[in-house]
CSV table of C-alpha atoms in Angstrom, one decimal:
chain,number,residue,atom,x,y,z
Z,1,MET,CA,101.1,95.3,73.8
Z,2,SER,CA,98.7,93.7,76.2
Z,3,GLU,CA,97.1,96.2,79.2
Z,4,ALA,CA,98.4,93.4,81.7
Z,5,SER,CA,102.2,93.4,79.5
Z,6,SER,CA,102.6,96.4,79.9
Z,7,ILE,CA,101.3,97.3,83.7
Z,8,SER,CA,104.4,94.7,84.7
Z,9,SER,CA,106.4,97.6,82.2
Z,10,THR,CA,105.5,100.2,83.9
Z,11,PRO,CA,108.2,101.9,86.4
Z,12,GLY,CA,106.5,103.7,89.6
Z,13,CYS,CA,103.1,102.6,91.3
Z,14,HIS,CA,100.9,105.1,92.9
Z,15,LYS,CA,99.8,102.7,96.3
Z,16,HIS,CA,96.6,103.0,97.8
Z,17,ASP,CA,98.8,104.1,101.2
Z,18,GLY,CA,99.7,107.2,99.6
Z,19,SER,CA,102.8,106.4,98.9
Z,20,VAL,CA,105.2,106.5,95.5
Z,21,TRP,CA,107.1,103.2,95.0
Z,22,LEU,CA,109.5,101.8,91.9
Z,23,ARG,CA,110.0,98.2,90.6
Z,24,ARG,CA,113.3,97.7,89.2
Z,25,PRO,CA,114.4,93.7,88.5
Z,26,GLY,CA,115.2,92.4,92.2
Z,27,ARG,CA,114.0,95.9,94.5
Z,28,VAL,CA,111.5,98.1,95.2
Z,29,THR,CA,112.2,101.5,96.4
Z,30,GLU,CA,110.3,104.4,98.1
Z,31,TYR,CA,110.0,107.2,96.3
Z,32,ALA,CA,110.3,111.1,97.9
Z,33,GLU,CA,110.6,112.3,94.4
Z,34,TRP,CA,108.2,111.5,91.7
Z,35,PRO,CA,110.8,108.1,89.0
Z,36,ASP,CA,111.2,109.0,85.9
Z,37,GLY,CA,108.7,108.7,83.5
Z,38,GLU,CA,104.8,107.4,84.0
Z,39,THR,CA,103.7,106.2,87.8
Z,40,GLU,CA,100.5,103.6,87.8
Z,41,LEU,CA,97.5,104.4,90.1
Z,42,ARG,CA,95.2,101.2,89.7
Z,43,VAL,CA,91.4,100.9,89.4
Z,44,VAL,CA,90.7,98.3,91.4
Z,45,GLY,CA,87.1,97.4,92.7
Z,46,GLY,CA,85.7,94.9,94.9
Z,47,GLY,CA,88.9,92.9,94.6
Z,48,HIS,CA,88.7,93.2,90.4
Z,49,TYR,CA,91.2,95.2,88.8
Z,50,TYR,CA,89.3,97.5,86.3
Z,51,GLY,CA,92.2,99.7,85.1
Z,52,ARG,CA,94.5,102.7,86.1
Z,53,PHE,CA,95.5,105.8,85.5
Z,54,LEU,CA,99.2,107.3,84.4
Z,55,LEU,CA,100.2,109.8,86.3
Z,56,ASP,CA,103.0,111.7,84.2
Z,57,PRO,CA,104.4,114.4,86.7
Z,58,HIS,CA,106.9,117.0,86.5
Z,59,PRO,CA,109.9,116.2,88.0
Z,60,GLY,CA,110.4,117.3,91.6
Z,61,PRO,CA,108.7,116.0,94.8
Z,62,LEU,CA,106.1,114.0,95.8
Z,63,PRO,CA,102.5,116.2,96.1
Z,64,PRO,CA,101.5,116.0,100.2
Z,65,GLU,CA,100.3,112.4,101.4
Z,66,ARG,CA,96.8,114.5,101.9
Z,67,ASP,CA,97.0,115.4,98.1
Z,68,ARG,CA,98.3,111.9,97.4
Z,69,LEU,CA,95.3,110.1,100.1
Z,70,VAL,CA,93.1,111.9,97.8
Z,71,ALA,CA,93.9,110.5,94.1
Z,72,VAL,CA,93.7,107.3,95.7
Z,73,ALA,CA,90.6,108.0,97.1
Z,74,LEU,CA,89.3,109.0,93.9
Z,75,ALA,CA,90.4,105.7,91.8
Z,76,ALA,CA,89.1,103.5,94.5
Z,77,GLN,CA,85.9,105.1,94.4
Z,78,ALA,CA,85.9,105.1,90.5
Z,79,GLY,CA,86.4,101.3,91.1
Z,80,ALA,CA,83.3,101.1,93.5
Z,81,ALA,CA,81.4,102.5,91.0
Z,82,LEU,CA,82.5,100.7,87.8
Z,83,ASP,CA,81.9,97.5,90.1
Z,84,THR,CA,78.0,98.3,91.6
Z,85,ALA,CA,77.4,99.1,87.9
Z,86,GLY,CA,78.1,95.1,86.9
Z,87,LEU,CA,80.4,95.7,84.6
Z,88,SER,CA,83.0,93.4,83.4
Z,89,HIS,CA,86.9,93.6,84.9
Z,90,ARG,CA,89.7,92.1,83.3
Z,91,VAL,CA,91.8,88.8,84.3
């Protein structure tokens, strides 16, 4: 399975505003708890996709928004570093 196809098969998505969403056919739902399975946090820099972190948390409530935003900031810093390092990005 390619990276691009596995992205669309990951149901949970940790967005850059700290929210967590679940994608299902014909429906997207915001979560107050971790969805079952993996949740992705994408690494983007300069508008280019470089990869993702896959989170596989224990079931239960989401961490506080502040903590989720720290995770988003770290992913953004990783993307910015990869972008300024001149690495090729994924299409």
